[in-house]
Each structure stands twice: as C-alpha cells, then as structure tokens.
PDB file of C-alpha atoms in Angstrom:
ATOM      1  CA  UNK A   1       0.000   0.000   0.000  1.00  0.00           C
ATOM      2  CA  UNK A   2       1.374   3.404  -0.348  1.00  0.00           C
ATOM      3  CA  UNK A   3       0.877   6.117   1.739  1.00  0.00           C
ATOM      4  CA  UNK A   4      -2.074   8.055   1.462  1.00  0.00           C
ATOM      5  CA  UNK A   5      -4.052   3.741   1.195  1.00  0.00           C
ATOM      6  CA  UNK A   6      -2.130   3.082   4.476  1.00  0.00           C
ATOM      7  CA  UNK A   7      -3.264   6.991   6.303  1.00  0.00           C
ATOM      8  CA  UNK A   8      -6.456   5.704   4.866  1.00  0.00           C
ATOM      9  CA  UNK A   9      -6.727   2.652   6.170  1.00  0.00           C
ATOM     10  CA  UNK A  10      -5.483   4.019   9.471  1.00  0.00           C
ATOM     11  CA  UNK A  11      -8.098   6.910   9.748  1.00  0.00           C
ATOM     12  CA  UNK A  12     -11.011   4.105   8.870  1.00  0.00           C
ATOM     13  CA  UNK A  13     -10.031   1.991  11.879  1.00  0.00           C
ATOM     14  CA  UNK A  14      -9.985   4.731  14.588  1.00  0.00           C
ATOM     15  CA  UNK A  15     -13.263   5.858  12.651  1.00  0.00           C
ATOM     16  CA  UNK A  16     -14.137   2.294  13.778  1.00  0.00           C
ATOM     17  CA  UNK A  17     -12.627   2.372  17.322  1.00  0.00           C
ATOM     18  CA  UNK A  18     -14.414   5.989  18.010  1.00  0.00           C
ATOM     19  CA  UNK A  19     -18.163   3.996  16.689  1.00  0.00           C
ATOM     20  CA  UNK A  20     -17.264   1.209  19.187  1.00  0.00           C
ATOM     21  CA  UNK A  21     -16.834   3.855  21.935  1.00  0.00           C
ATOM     22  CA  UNK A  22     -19.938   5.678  21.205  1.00  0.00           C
ATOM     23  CA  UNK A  23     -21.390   2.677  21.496  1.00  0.00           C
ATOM     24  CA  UNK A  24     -21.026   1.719  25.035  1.00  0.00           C
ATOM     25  CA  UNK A  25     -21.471   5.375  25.801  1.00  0.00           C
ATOM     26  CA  UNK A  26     -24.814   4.917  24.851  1.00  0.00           C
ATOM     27  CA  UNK A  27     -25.449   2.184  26.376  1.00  0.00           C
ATOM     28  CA  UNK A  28     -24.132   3.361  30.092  1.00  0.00           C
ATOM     29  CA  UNK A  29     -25.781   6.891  29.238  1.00  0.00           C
ATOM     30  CA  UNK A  30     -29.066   5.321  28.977  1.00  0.00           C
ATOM     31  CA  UNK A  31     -29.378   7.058  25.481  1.00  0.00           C
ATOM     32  CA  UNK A  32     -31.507   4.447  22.858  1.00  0.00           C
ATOM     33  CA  UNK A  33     -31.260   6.725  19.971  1.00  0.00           C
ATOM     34  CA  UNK A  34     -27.419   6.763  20.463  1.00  0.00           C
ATOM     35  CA  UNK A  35     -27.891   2.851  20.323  1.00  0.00           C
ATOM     36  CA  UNK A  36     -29.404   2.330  17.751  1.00  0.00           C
ATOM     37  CA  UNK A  37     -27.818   5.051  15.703  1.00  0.00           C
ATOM     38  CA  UNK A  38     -24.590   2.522  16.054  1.00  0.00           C
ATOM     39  CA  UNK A  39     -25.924   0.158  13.717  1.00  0.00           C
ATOM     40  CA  UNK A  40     -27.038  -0.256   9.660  1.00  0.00           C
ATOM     41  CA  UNK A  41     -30.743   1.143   9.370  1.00  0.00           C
ATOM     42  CA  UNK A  42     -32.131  -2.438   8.875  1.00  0.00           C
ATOM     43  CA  UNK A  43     -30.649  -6.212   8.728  1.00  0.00           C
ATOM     44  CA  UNK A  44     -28.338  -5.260  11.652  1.00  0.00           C
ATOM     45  CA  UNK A  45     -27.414  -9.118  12.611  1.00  0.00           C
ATOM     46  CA  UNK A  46     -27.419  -8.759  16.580  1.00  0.00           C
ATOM     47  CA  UNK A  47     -26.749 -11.782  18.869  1.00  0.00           C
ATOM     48  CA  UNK A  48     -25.644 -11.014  22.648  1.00  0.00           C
ATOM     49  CA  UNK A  49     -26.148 -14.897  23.634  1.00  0.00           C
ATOM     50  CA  UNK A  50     -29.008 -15.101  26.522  1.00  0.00           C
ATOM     51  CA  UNK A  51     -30.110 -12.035  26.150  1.00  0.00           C
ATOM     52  CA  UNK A  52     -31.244 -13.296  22.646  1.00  0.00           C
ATOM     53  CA  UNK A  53     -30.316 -12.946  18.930  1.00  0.00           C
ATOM     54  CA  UNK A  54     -31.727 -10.813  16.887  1.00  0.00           C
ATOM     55  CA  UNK A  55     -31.890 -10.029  12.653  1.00  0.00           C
ATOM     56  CA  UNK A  56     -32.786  -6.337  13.257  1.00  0.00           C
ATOM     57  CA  UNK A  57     -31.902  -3.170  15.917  1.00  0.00           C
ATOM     58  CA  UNK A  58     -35.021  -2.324  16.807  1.00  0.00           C
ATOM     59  CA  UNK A  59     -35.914  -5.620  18.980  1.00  0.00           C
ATOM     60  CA  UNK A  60     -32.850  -5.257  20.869  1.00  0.00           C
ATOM     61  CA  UNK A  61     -33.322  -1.420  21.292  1.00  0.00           C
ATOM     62  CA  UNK A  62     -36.567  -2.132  22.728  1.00  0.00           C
ATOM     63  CA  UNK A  63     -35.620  -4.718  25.416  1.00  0.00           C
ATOM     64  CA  UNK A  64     -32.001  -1.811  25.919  1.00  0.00           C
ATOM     65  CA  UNK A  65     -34.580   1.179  26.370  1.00  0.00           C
ATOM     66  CA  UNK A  66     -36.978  -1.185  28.862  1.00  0.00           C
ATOM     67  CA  UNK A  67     -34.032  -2.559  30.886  1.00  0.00           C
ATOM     68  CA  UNK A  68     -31.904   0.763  30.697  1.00  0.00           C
ATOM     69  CA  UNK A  69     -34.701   3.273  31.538  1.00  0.00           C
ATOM     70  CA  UNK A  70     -36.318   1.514  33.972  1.00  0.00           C
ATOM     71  CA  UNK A  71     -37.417   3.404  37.300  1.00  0.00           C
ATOM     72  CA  UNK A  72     -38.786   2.646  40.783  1.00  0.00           C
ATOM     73  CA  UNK A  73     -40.434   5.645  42.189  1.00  0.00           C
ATOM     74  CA  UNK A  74     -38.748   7.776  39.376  1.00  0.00           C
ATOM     75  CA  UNK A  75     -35.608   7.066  39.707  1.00  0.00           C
ATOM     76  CA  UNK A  76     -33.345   4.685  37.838  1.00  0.00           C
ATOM     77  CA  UNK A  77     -32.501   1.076  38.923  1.00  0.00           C
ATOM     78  CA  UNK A  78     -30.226   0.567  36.543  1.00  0.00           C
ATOM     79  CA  UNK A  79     -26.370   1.438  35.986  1.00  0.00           C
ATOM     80  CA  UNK A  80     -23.941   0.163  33.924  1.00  0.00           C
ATOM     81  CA  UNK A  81     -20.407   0.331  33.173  1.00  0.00           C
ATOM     82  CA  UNK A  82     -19.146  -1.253  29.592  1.00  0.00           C
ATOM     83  CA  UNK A  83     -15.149  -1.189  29.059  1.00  0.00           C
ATOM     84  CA  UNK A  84     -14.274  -2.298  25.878  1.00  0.00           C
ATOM     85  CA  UNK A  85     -10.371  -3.178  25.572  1.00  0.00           C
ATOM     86  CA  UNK A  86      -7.995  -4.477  22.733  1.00  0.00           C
ATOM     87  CA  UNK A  87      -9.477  -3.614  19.743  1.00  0.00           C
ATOM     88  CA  UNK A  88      -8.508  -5.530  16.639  1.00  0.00           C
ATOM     89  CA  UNK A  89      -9.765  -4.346  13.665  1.00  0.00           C
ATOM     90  CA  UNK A  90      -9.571  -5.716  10.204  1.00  0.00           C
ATOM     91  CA  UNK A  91     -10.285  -3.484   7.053  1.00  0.00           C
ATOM     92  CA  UNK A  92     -11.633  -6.198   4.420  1.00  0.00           C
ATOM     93  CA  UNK A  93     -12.243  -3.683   1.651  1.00  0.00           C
ATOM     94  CA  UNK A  94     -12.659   0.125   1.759  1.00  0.00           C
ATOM     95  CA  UNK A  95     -15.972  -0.132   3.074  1.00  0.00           C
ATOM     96  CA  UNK A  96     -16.374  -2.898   5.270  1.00  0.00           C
ATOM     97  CA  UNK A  97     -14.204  -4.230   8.326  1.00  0.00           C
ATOM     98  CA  UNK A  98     -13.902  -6.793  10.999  1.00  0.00           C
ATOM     99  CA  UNK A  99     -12.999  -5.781  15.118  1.00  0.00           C
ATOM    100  CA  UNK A 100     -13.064  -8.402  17.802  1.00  0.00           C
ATOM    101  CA  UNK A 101     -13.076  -6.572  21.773  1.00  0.00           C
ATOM    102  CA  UNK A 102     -12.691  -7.350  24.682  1.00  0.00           C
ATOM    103  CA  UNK A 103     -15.544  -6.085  27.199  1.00  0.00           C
ATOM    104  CA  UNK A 104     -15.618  -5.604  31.152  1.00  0.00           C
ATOM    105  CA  UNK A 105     -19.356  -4.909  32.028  1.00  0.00           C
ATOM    106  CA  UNK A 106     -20.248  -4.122  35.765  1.00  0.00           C
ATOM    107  CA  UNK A 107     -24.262  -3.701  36.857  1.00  0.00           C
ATOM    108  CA  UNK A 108     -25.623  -2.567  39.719  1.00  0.00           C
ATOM    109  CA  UNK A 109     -29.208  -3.175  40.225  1.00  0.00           C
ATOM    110  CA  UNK A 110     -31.376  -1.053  42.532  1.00  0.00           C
ATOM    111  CA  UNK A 111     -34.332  -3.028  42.346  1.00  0.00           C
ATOM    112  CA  UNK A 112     -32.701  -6.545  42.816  1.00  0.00           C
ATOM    113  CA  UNK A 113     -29.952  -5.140  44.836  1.00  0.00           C
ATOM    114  CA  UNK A 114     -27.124  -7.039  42.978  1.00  0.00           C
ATOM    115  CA  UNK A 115     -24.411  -6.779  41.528  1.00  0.00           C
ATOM    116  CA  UNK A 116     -23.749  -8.352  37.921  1.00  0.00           C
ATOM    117  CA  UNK A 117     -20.217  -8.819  36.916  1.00  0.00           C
ATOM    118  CA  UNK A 118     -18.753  -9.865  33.299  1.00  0.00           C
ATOM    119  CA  UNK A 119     -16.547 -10.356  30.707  1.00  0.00           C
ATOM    120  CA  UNK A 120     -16.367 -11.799  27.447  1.00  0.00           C
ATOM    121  CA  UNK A 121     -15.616 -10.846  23.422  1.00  0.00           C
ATOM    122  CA  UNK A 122     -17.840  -8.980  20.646  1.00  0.00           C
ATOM    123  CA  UNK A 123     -17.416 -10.441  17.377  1.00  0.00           C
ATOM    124  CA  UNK A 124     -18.166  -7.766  15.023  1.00  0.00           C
ATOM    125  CA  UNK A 125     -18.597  -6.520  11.191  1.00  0.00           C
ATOM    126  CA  UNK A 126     -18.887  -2.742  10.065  1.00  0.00           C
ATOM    127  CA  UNK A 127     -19.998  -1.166   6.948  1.00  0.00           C
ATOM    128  CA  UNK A 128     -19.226   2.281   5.717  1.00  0.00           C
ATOM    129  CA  UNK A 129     -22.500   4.069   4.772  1.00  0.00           C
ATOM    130  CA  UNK A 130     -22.844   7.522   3.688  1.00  0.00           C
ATOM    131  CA  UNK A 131     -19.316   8.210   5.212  1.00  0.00           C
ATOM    132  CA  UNK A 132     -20.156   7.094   8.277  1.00  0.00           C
ATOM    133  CA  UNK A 133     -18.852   3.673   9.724  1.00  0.00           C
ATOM    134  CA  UNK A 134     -22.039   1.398  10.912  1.00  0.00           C
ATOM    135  CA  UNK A 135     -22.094  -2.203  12.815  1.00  0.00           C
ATOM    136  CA  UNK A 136     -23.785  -4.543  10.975  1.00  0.00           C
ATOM    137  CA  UNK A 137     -23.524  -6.804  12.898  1.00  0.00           C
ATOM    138  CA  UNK A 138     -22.634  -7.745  16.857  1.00  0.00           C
ATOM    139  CA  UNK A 139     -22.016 -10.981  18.242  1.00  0.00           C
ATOM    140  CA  UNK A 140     -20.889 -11.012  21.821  1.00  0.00           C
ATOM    141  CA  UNK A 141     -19.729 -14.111  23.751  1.00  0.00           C
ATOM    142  CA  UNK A 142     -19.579 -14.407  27.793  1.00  0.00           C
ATOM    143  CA  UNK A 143     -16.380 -15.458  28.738  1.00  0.00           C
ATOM    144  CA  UNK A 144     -17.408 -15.358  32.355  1.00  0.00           C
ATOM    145  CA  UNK A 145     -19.584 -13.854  34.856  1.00  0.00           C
ATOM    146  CA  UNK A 146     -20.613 -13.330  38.749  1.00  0.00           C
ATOM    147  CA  UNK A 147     -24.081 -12.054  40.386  1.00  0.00           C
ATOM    148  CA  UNK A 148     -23.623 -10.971  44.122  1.00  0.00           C
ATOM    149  CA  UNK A 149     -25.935  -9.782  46.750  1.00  0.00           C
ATOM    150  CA  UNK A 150     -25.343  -6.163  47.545  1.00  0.00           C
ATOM    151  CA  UNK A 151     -24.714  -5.946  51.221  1.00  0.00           C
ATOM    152  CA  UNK A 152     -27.555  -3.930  53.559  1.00  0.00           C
ATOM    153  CA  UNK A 153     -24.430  -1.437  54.158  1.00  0.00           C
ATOM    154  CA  UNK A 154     -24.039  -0.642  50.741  1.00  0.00           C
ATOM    155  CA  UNK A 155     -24.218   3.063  49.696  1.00  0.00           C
ATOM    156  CA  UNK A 156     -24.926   3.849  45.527  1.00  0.00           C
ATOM    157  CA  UNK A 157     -24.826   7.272  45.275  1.00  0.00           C
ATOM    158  CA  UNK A 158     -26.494   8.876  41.752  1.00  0.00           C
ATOM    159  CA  UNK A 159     -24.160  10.952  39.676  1.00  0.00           C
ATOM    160  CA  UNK A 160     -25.499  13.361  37.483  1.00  0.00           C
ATOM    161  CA  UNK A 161     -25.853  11.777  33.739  1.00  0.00           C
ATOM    162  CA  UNK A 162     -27.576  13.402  30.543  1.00  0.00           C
ATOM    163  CA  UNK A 163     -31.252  11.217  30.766  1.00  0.00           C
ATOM    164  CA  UNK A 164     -32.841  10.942  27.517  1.00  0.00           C
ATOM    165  CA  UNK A 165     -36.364  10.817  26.853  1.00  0.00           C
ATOM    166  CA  UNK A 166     -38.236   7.290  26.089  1.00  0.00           C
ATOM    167  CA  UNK A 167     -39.122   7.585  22.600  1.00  0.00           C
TER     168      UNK A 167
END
C-alpha cells in the first residue's frame, strides 16, 4: 500500500474504534437513539447470547430502552459500566471491516440489589454508509460472569448523567 491507502486505512479503523466507543457510551448513558444510531438502518445481525439474537436493531433497542430506563419511584434502577479493551480491527475492503473486543461490564441493580459482573468478546462486522462507519452486525460471547448480593451497608450514590427521553 502506499501512503495516502495506508493513512487511509489508518483513519477508517480509529473511525471504527471511536463507533465502538460511542457505542457503550450509549449504552451506560441510557441514550436508545445513540444505540441504535450505532448500527445499519435495517438487517443489523445482533446476537448477545441469553439475552437473545436478533436479525434487526429495533428488537434489541426495545428490550435496551426497557431494561436501561427503567425506574422505581422515578428514579433509575439501573447502571452500567461497559469497558471495551484491545481492539482488533480488520479493514476487508474500503468499506467494510472486521474488530473483535474485549468487554468488562459491571451492573448494579437497585431493584434486585445485585451486583452483575462480566466479561467476554464482541465479534463484530462494520460497513461504511454515507461516510459514516455502521455495525452490521454484533455478536458477543460471555467469557465469564458473577451475580452478588449487595450488602444492607451498601451506599450507591447517583451521579449526574444526561437522561434521555423514552421515545
């Protein structure tokens, strides 16, 4: 490759790596849109194991905006913390690419008062699409995970975060 193939092929993979991010920012900002706004319009190929598989966003953006939004005497139950780690991304052609991540997920849940703990690896593809970078599709595989009790003497004190309107 010369050099203005290889600056190109460099700029499309942190293109990639910033669409990743944005990603899990949406999904620990409790912000659907954001979400769903990560993937191809339709056909999106999304299968995150036992929380089901799915040949389209919008299921999974439904059962995101339930879980994510949820609220017990108006306030949220829900908070979650994805950190994705050793991105490696494969350009296949100009406008599509494969990444494989690494994720750390924590969840605390108000309403069960637990604690969810997990890792495992996102299989993914990516389309370009009107200059933007897309997933279409997102396969994620638990490598582990752990559910605790949260003891009586825990304290979870609320941050402020941007909340976003149901649609």
């Amino acid at each position: 490759m010369d050099l203005e193939q290889r600056l190109a092929a460099l700029e499309a993979i942190e293109e990639i790596k910033a669409l990743k991010h944005r990603y899990w920012r949406a999904c620990d900002g409790k912000d659907p849109q954001g979400f769903r706004d990560c993937f191809i319009k339709r056909g999106a190929i999304i299968d995150y194991g036992p929380m089901g598989a799915f040949d389209d966003v919008e299921p999974m953006a439904e059962i995101f905006t339930q879980v994510a939004l949820a609220k017990v005497d108006g306030k949220p139950v829900i908070f979650d913390m994805h950190h994705g780690m050793h991105p490696d991304i494969t350009l296949i052609s100009p406008t599509t690419a494969r990444g494989r991540w690494t994720l750390r997920f924590r969840q605390i849940n108000l309403a069960e008062r637990t604690e969810y703990l997990k890792t495992g690896e996102y299989d993914d593809e990516y389309v370009l699409v009107d200059g933007q970078w897309k997933m279409s599709a997102c396969r994620f595989t638990d490598t582990w995970s752990m559910t605790r009790a949260l003891d009586e003497s825990a304290q979870i004190v609320e941050g402020e975060f941007l909340e976003v309107p149901a649609p």
